[in-house]
Coordinates of C-alpha atoms and ligand atoms in Angstrom, one line a residue:
M1 CA -156.9 -158.4 -24.9
S2 CA -155.2 -156.9 -21.9
V3 CA -152.5 -154.3 -22.5
T4 CA -149.7 -154.3 -20.0
R5 CA -148.8 -150.7 -19.0
C6 CA -145.2 -150.0 -18.8
F7 CA -142.8 -147.4 -17.4
S8 CA -139.9 -146.3 -19.6
G9 CA -137.8 -144.1 -17.2
S10 CA -134.3 -145.2 -15.9
F11 CA -134.0 -145.8 -12.2
T12 CA -130.3 -145.0 -12.4
Q13 CA -130.4 -141.8 -14.4
Q14 CA -129.7 -138.6 -12.4
E15 CA -130.3 -135.1 -13.5
A16 CA -127.7 -133.1 -15.4
L17 CA -125.5 -131.0 -13.2
P18 CA -126.7 -127.4 -12.9
P19 CA -125.1 -125.0 -15.5
K20 CA -123.3 -123.2 -12.6
A21 CA -121.6 -126.5 -11.7
V22 CA -120.6 -127.1 -15.3
A23 CA -119.1 -123.6 -15.6
A24 CA -117.3 -124.0 -12.2
A25 CA -115.8 -127.3 -13.5
V26 CA -114.6 -125.7 -16.7
A27 CA -113.0 -122.8 -14.8
V28 CA -111.1 -125.3 -12.6
L29 CA -109.9 -127.3 -15.6
Q30 CA -108.8 -124.1 -17.4
G31 CA -106.8 -123.1 -14.3
G32 CA -105.1 -126.5 -14.1
R33 CA -105.0 -126.3 -10.3
L34 CA -106.9 -129.5 -9.4
H35 CA -105.1 -130.5 -6.2
R36 CA -106.8 -129.0 -3.2
Y37 CA -103.6 -127.4 -1.9
N38 CA -102.5 -126.1 -5.3
V39 CA -104.0 -122.6 -4.9
A40 CA -102.9 -119.2 -6.3
P41 CA -101.9 -116.4 -3.9
G42 CA -104.9 -115.2 -2.1
E43 CA -107.1 -118.0 -3.4
A44 CA -109.0 -120.1 -1.0
G45 CA -109.6 -123.0 -3.4
E46 CA -112.9 -124.8 -4.2
V47 CA -112.4 -127.5 -1.6
A48 CA -111.9 -125.1 1.3
L49 CA -114.9 -123.1 0.2
L50 CA -117.0 -126.3 0.0
E51 CA -115.9 -127.3 3.5
A52 CA -117.0 -123.9 4.9
E53 CA -120.3 -123.9 3.0
F54 CA -121.1 -127.5 4.1
R55 CA -120.2 -126.6 7.7
D56 CA -122.6 -123.7 7.7
W57 CA -125.3 -125.7 6.0
Q58 CA -125.0 -128.6 8.4
G59 CA -124.7 -126.2 11.4
C60 CA -121.6 -127.8 13.0
E61 CA -118.1 -126.6 13.9
Y62 CA -115.8 -128.5 11.5
C63 CA -116.0 -130.1 8.0
L64 CA -113.5 -132.1 6.0
A65 CA -113.9 -133.0 2.4
V66 CA -112.6 -136.4 1.3
T67 CA -112.6 -138.8 -1.7
S68 CA -115.6 -140.9 -0.7
G69 CA -118.2 -141.7 1.9
G70 CA -116.4 -144.9 2.6
Q71 CA -113.2 -143.1 3.2
A72 CA -115.0 -140.6 5.5
L73 CA -116.2 -143.6 7.5
Q74 CA -112.7 -145.2 7.8
I75 CA -111.2 -141.9 8.8
A76 CA -113.9 -141.2 11.3
L77 CA -113.5 -144.6 12.9
R78 CA -109.7 -144.2 13.2
A79 CA -110.0 -140.6 14.4
C80 CA -112.3 -141.9 17.2
G81 CA -109.8 -144.4 18.3
V82 CA -110.9 -147.7 16.6
T83 CA -107.9 -149.9 16.0
A84 CA -107.2 -153.6 15.2
G85 CA -109.6 -155.8 17.1
T86 CA -111.9 -153.1 18.4
P87 CA -115.5 -154.2 18.4
V88 CA -117.8 -151.8 16.5
L89 CA -121.6 -152.1 16.5
T90 CA -123.5 -151.4 13.3
N91 CA -126.8 -152.1 11.6
A92 CA -127.4 -155.7 10.3
F93 CA -129.1 -154.1 7.3
T94 CA -126.9 -151.5 5.6
L95 CA -124.7 -151.3 2.5
A96 CA -121.3 -152.9 2.2
P97 CA -119.2 -149.7 2.6
V98 CA -120.3 -149.7 6.3
P99 CA -119.0 -153.1 7.4
G100 CA -116.2 -152.5 4.8
A101 CA -115.0 -149.4 6.6
I102 CA -114.9 -151.3 9.9
A103 CA -113.0 -154.1 8.3
A104 CA -110.6 -151.7 6.6
V105 CA -109.5 -150.3 10.0
G106 CA -109.3 -153.8 11.5
G107 CA -112.3 -153.5 13.7
C108 CA -114.7 -156.4 14.6
T109 CA -118.2 -155.8 13.4
V110 CA -121.0 -156.5 15.9
L111 CA -124.3 -156.5 14.0
V112 CA -127.4 -155.1 15.6
E113 CA -130.9 -156.2 14.5
I114 CA -133.2 -153.9 12.6
D115 CA -137.0 -153.8 13.1
E116 CA -139.9 -153.7 10.6
T117 CA -139.4 -149.9 10.1
L118 CA -135.8 -150.6 8.9
R119 CA -134.4 -148.8 11.9
L120 CA -132.1 -150.2 14.5
D121 CA -133.8 -152.3 17.1
L122 CA -132.8 -150.3 20.2
S123 CA -133.5 -153.2 22.7
D124 CA -131.1 -155.3 20.7
L125 CA -128.6 -152.4 20.7
E126 CA -128.7 -152.3 24.5
K127 CA -128.3 -156.1 24.6
K128 CA -125.4 -156.1 22.2
I129 CA -123.6 -153.2 24.0
A130 CA -123.8 -155.2 27.2
E131 CA -122.8 -158.5 25.6
S132 CA -119.9 -157.3 23.4
G133 CA -118.6 -154.5 25.6
A134 CA -118.3 -152.4 22.3
R135 CA -117.7 -148.7 22.9
F136 CA -118.4 -147.6 19.3
L137 CA -121.6 -147.5 17.2
L138 CA -121.4 -146.8 13.5
L139 CA -125.1 -146.0 13.0
S140 CA -126.2 -146.2 9.4
H141 CA -129.3 -144.1 8.7
M142 CA -130.1 -146.8 6.1
R143 CA -132.4 -145.5 3.3
G144 CA -132.9 -142.4 5.3
H145 CA -135.0 -144.0 8.1
L146 CA -133.9 -142.2 11.2
C147 CA -134.0 -143.9 14.7
D148 CA -135.4 -142.2 17.7
M149 CA -132.2 -140.3 18.1
E150 CA -132.9 -139.0 21.6
R151 CA -133.2 -142.6 22.8
V152 CA -130.1 -143.8 20.8
M153 CA -128.1 -141.0 22.4
R154 CA -129.4 -141.8 25.9
I155 CA -128.5 -145.5 25.5
C156 CA -125.1 -144.7 24.1
D157 CA -124.2 -141.9 26.5
A158 CA -125.2 -144.0 29.5
A159 CA -122.9 -146.9 28.2
G160 CA -120.0 -144.6 27.1
V161 CA -120.5 -145.6 23.5
T162 CA -119.2 -143.1 20.8
V163 CA -121.7 -142.7 18.0
I164 CA -120.5 -142.2 14.4
E165 CA -123.4 -141.4 12.1
D166 CA -123.4 -142.7 8.5
C167 CA -125.5 -140.1 6.7
A168 CA -125.0 -141.4 3.2
H169 CA -128.8 -141.6 2.8
S170 CA -129.9 -138.9 5.2
M171 CA -128.1 -135.7 4.1
G172 CA -130.7 -133.0 4.5
A173 CA -133.0 -135.0 6.8
H174 CA -133.9 -133.9 10.4
W175 CA -134.9 -135.7 13.6
N176 CA -137.0 -133.6 15.9
G177 CA -135.8 -130.4 14.3
H178 CA -132.1 -131.3 14.4
R179 CA -130.1 -132.3 11.3
S180 CA -129.2 -135.9 10.9
G181 CA -125.4 -136.0 11.6
N182 CA -125.5 -133.6 14.5
F183 CA -126.3 -136.2 17.2
G184 CA -123.2 -138.3 17.3
K185 CA -119.5 -137.4 17.8
V186 CA -118.9 -137.4 14.0
A187 CA -120.9 -137.8 10.9
C188 CA -120.0 -139.0 7.4
F189 CA -121.7 -138.1 4.1
S190 CA -121.3 -139.4 0.6
T191 CA -121.4 -137.4 -2.7
Q192 CA -121.3 -140.4 -4.8
T193 CA -123.6 -140.2 -7.9
Y194 CA -126.6 -142.0 -6.3
K195 CA -126.7 -139.9 -3.1
H196 CA -128.1 -136.4 -2.5
L197 CA -125.2 -134.5 -4.1
N198 CA -123.4 -135.8 -7.1
S199 CA -119.7 -135.6 -7.7
G200 CA -119.2 -139.1 -9.0
E201 CA -117.3 -140.0 -5.9
G202 CA -116.7 -137.9 -2.8
G203 CA -117.3 -137.6 0.9
L204 CA -117.7 -135.1 3.8
L205 CA -117.0 -135.5 7.5
T206 CA -118.4 -133.2 10.1
T207 CA -117.8 -132.9 13.9
N208 CA -117.8 -130.4 16.7
D209 CA -114.7 -131.8 18.3
P210 CA -111.5 -130.0 17.4
K211 CA -109.2 -132.9 18.3
L212 CA -111.2 -135.3 16.2
A213 CA -111.3 -132.8 13.3
S214 CA -107.5 -132.4 13.5
R215 CA -106.9 -136.2 13.5
A216 CA -109.3 -136.7 10.6
T217 CA -107.6 -133.9 8.6
V218 CA -104.1 -135.4 9.1
L219 CA -105.5 -138.9 8.2
S220 CA -107.0 -137.5 5.0
G221 CA -103.4 -136.6 3.9
S222 CA -103.0 -132.9 4.7
Y223 CA -99.2 -132.7 4.3
M224 CA -99.3 -130.3 7.3
L225 CA -101.1 -127.8 5.1
F226 CA -104.1 -127.8 7.5
D227 CA -104.1 -124.0 7.5
R228 CA -105.5 -124.2 3.9
H229 CA -108.6 -125.9 5.1
G230 CA -112.0 -124.1 5.0
A231 CA -113.6 -125.4 8.1
G232 CA -110.9 -126.9 10.2
P233 CA -109.8 -126.3 13.8
E234 CA -107.0 -123.9 14.9
A235 CA -103.4 -124.9 14.5
E236 CA -103.1 -125.7 18.3
A237 CA -105.5 -128.6 17.8
F238 CA -103.0 -130.3 15.6
A239 CA -100.2 -130.5 18.2
E240 CA -100.5 -134.3 18.6
A241 CA -102.4 -135.4 15.6
R242 CA -99.7 -134.1 13.2
Y243 CA -97.3 -136.7 14.6
E244 CA -99.7 -139.5 15.5
M245 CA -101.9 -139.9 12.5
P246 CA -100.8 -141.6 9.3
N247 CA -101.4 -140.1 5.9
C248 CA -104.1 -142.1 4.2
S249 CA -104.3 -139.9 1.1
A250 CA -108.0 -139.4 0.8
R251 CA -108.2 -135.7 -0.2
M252 CA -111.0 -134.3 -2.3
D253 CA -109.9 -132.5 -5.4
A254 CA -110.9 -129.0 -6.7
L255 CA -113.0 -130.3 -9.6
R256 CA -115.4 -132.3 -7.5
A257 CA -115.7 -129.5 -4.9
A258 CA -116.4 -127.0 -7.7
I259 CA -119.4 -129.1 -9.0
L260 CA -120.7 -129.8 -5.4
R261 CA -120.9 -126.1 -4.3
P262 CA -123.7 -125.1 -6.7
Q263 CA -125.5 -128.4 -5.9
L264 CA -125.4 -127.7 -2.2
A265 CA -127.1 -124.4 -2.8
G266 CA -129.9 -126.2 -4.5
L267 CA -130.2 -129.1 -2.0
A268 CA -133.1 -127.8 0.0
R269 CA -135.2 -127.4 -3.1
N270 CA -134.3 -131.0 -4.2
V271 CA -135.2 -132.4 -0.8
D272 CA -138.7 -131.0 -1.4
R273 CA -138.8 -132.4 -4.9
W274 CA -137.7 -135.9 -3.6
N275 CA -140.4 -135.8 -1.0
K276 CA -143.1 -135.0 -3.5
R277 CA -142.1 -138.0 -5.5
Y278 CA -142.0 -140.2 -2.4
C279 CA -145.5 -139.1 -1.4
R280 CA -146.9 -140.0 -4.8
V281 CA -145.6 -143.5 -4.5
E282 CA -146.8 -143.8 -0.9
Q283 CA -150.2 -142.5 -1.7
G284 CA -150.4 -144.9 -4.6
L285 CA -149.6 -148.0 -2.5
R286 CA -151.5 -147.0 0.6
G287 CA -154.4 -149.2 1.6
H288 CA -153.4 -152.3 -0.4
R289 CA -154.0 -155.2 1.9
Q290 CA -150.8 -157.1 0.9
I291 CA -148.4 -154.1 0.8
A292 CA -146.9 -153.0 4.1
L293 CA -145.5 -149.4 4.0
I294 CA -142.6 -148.3 6.1
H295 CA -143.8 -146.1 8.9
R296 CA -142.3 -142.6 8.9
P297 CA -142.4 -141.1 12.5
A298 CA -143.8 -137.6 13.0
R299 CA -140.5 -136.4 14.5
E300 CA -138.6 -137.4 11.3
S301 CA -138.3 -135.0 8.4
M302 CA -137.1 -137.2 5.6
V303 CA -135.5 -137.0 2.2
G304 CA -137.5 -139.5 0.1
S305 CA -134.8 -140.4 -2.5
S306 CA -135.7 -144.1 -2.4
F307 CA -138.8 -146.1 -1.5
Q308 CA -139.1 -149.4 0.5
F309 CA -142.1 -151.6 1.1
R310 CA -142.8 -155.1 2.3
L311 CA -145.0 -158.0 1.2
P312 CA -145.2 -159.8 4.5
T313 CA -147.6 -162.5 3.4
F314 CA -145.5 -163.4 0.3
A315 CA -143.4 -166.6 0.0
P316 CA -139.9 -166.3 -1.6
E317 CA -141.2 -167.6 -5.0
Q318 CA -143.9 -164.9 -5.0
C319 CA -141.3 -162.3 -4.2
R320 CA -139.2 -163.5 -7.1
A321 CA -142.3 -163.4 -9.3
V322 CA -142.9 -159.8 -8.2
L323 CA -139.4 -158.8 -9.1
R324 CA -139.7 -160.4 -12.6
A325 CA -143.2 -159.0 -13.3
A326 CA -142.2 -155.5 -12.2
A327 CA -139.1 -155.6 -14.4
L328 CA -141.3 -156.5 -17.4
R329 CA -143.3 -153.3 -16.7
G330 CA -140.1 -151.3 -16.5
V331 CA -140.0 -151.0 -12.7
E332 CA -136.6 -151.9 -11.3
L333 CA -137.0 -153.2 -7.8
K334 CA -134.5 -154.8 -5.5
W335 CA -135.5 -157.6 -3.2
F336 CA -133.4 -158.4 -0.2
G337 CA -134.7 -161.9 0.4
D338 CA -132.6 -163.6 -2.2
S339 CA -130.0 -166.1 -1.0
E340 CA -127.5 -164.5 -3.4
P341 CA -127.0 -160.8 -3.6
H342 CA -127.8 -159.4 -7.1
G343 CA -127.0 -155.8 -7.8
F344 CA -126.8 -155.0 -4.1
T345 CA -124.5 -155.7 -1.2
S346 CA -126.8 -155.4 1.8
S347 CA -127.3 -158.9 3.1
H348 CA -125.1 -159.5 6.1
S349 CA -124.6 -163.2 5.1
S350 CA -122.6 -162.1 2.0
W351 CA -120.1 -160.1 4.2
R352 CA -117.8 -163.0 4.7
Y353 CA -115.2 -160.7 6.3
V354 CA -117.6 -160.3 9.2
S355 CA -117.9 -163.2 11.6
P356 CA -121.3 -164.9 11.0
Q357 CA -124.0 -163.7 13.5
A358 CA -127.6 -164.9 14.1
L359 CA -130.0 -162.0 13.2
P360 CA -133.4 -163.6 13.1
R361 CA -135.4 -160.4 13.3
T362 CA -133.4 -158.7 10.5
D363 CA -133.6 -161.8 8.3
G364 CA -137.4 -161.9 8.8
V365 CA -137.7 -158.3 7.6
L366 CA -135.4 -158.7 4.6
T367 CA -137.2 -161.8 3.3
T368 CA -140.0 -159.7 2.0
L369 CA -138.4 -156.3 1.7
F370 CA -138.4 -154.4 -1.6
D371 CA -136.5 -151.2 -2.5
M372 CA -136.3 -148.8 -5.4
R373 CA -134.6 -145.6 -6.2
L374 CA -136.5 -142.4 -7.0
P375 CA -134.2 -140.2 -9.1
L376 CA -135.2 -136.6 -9.7
T377 CA -135.4 -137.4 -13.4
F378 CA -138.8 -139.0 -12.6
S379 CA -141.8 -136.7 -12.7
E380 CA -144.5 -136.9 -10.0
A381 CA -146.8 -138.5 -12.6
D382 CA -144.1 -141.1 -13.2
C383 CA -144.2 -141.9 -9.5
T384 CA -148.0 -142.3 -9.6
L385 CA -147.6 -144.6 -12.6
I386 CA -144.9 -146.7 -10.8
A387 CA -147.2 -147.2 -7.8
T388 CA -150.0 -148.3 -10.0
L389 CA -147.7 -150.8 -11.8
I390 CA -146.5 -152.2 -8.4
R391 CA -150.1 -152.7 -7.3
D392 CA -150.9 -154.5 -10.5
V393 CA -148.0 -156.8 -10.1
V394 CA -148.8 -157.5 -6.5
D395 CA -152.4 -158.2 -7.4
E396 CA -151.3 -160.5 -10.2
V397 CA -148.8 -162.5 -8.1
G398 CA -150.8 -162.5 -4.9
S399 CA -154.3 -163.4 -6.2
Ligands
PLP401 C1 -123.1 -145.0 -0.4 C2 -123.0 -145.4 1.0 C3 -121.9 -145.1 1.8 C4 -120.6 -144.4 1.2 O1 -120.3 -144.9 0.0 P1 -119.2 -144.3 -1.0 O2 -119.7 -144.9 -2.3 O3 -117.9 -144.7 -0.5 O4 -119.3 -142.8 -1.1 C5 -121.9 -145.4 3.1 N1 -123.0 -145.9 3.6 C6 -124.1 -146.2 2.9 C7 -125.3 -146.8 3.6 C8 -124.1 -146.0 1.6 O5 -125.2 -146.3 0.8

């Protein structure tokens, strides 16, 4: 009798917050001053301190904390000058908050193909810039796979295209020694529970441009209290923004900032822990003739908080069978080839607020693409077991 081995961990269970974060949250609650501008005399406030610490960690000039990654994207787009009808280029494979942010500011999404490594197809980027005349690229570092950023910037600089980086999956990653987020004009990060820092919901925006930082700050709803920010530009930078930018009320509160600061201090260590888990899965799947791993370029230094692989020879029924058999073994995979999105929002055909576009290369990749989370509650041994179970399932379905 064959015994089916099974994994019992939860793919959606994050670690408990560090004791310092819990203590900081309790202190904020006891003080009652949860609004970012509600500070006692001489007190900087948790949000301003987080902004200064994230600025220093990221190695940029300015940082603004907001309510979500999606809000950071919307604010970044508006601060860059996107208005109703402005075409904005973005990845054909990303998550719904990205085209959602473009739609929220009235922009027209122009989708750019991805390639087999899940990165933007840079030839298609050049083609779409020329065809659409778009002057903005919202580049999503989807699942942490970083493009050749020197080439992206060469293409975009030559065409006068402003780059907004969506670093929701790449906080802590580097390309060629530079932090993801430091290439474009502005970068957006998420501190939603499933990202690299966990405050339930939350977002951070970084830039080196004082004008853009001032516009973003007023957009976030600063009530002209921008002197209480932790990593904002000088008051002179606000001369125009204070009258021109509407208040979109997207401020971060002190409670979330308080629990993020101790996590930021531990992020470098967690990046290492994620990568150890990622490497276990990669080692476990390497060499299987039906499993195509996603290439990680030498110039990329990643944060392996999720894992993707393709089964390029599998038909849709087989992919569906893999999903089912993996679930029976406790391995929660997502498959992007389904005609209806289940538990994800990454297929461009389900974004009906975006005009339909033909993306044959992206569709070809998504048809056999699988994805799973690697929360830090998994041990390295768990990751080895998960890889073994995936191999078993692929053998069973593919034989
Ligand atoms: C999570 C996410 C965001 C931001 O999402 P919020 O939930 O609004 O913080 C942006 N882009 C991608 C690719 C994401 O996965």
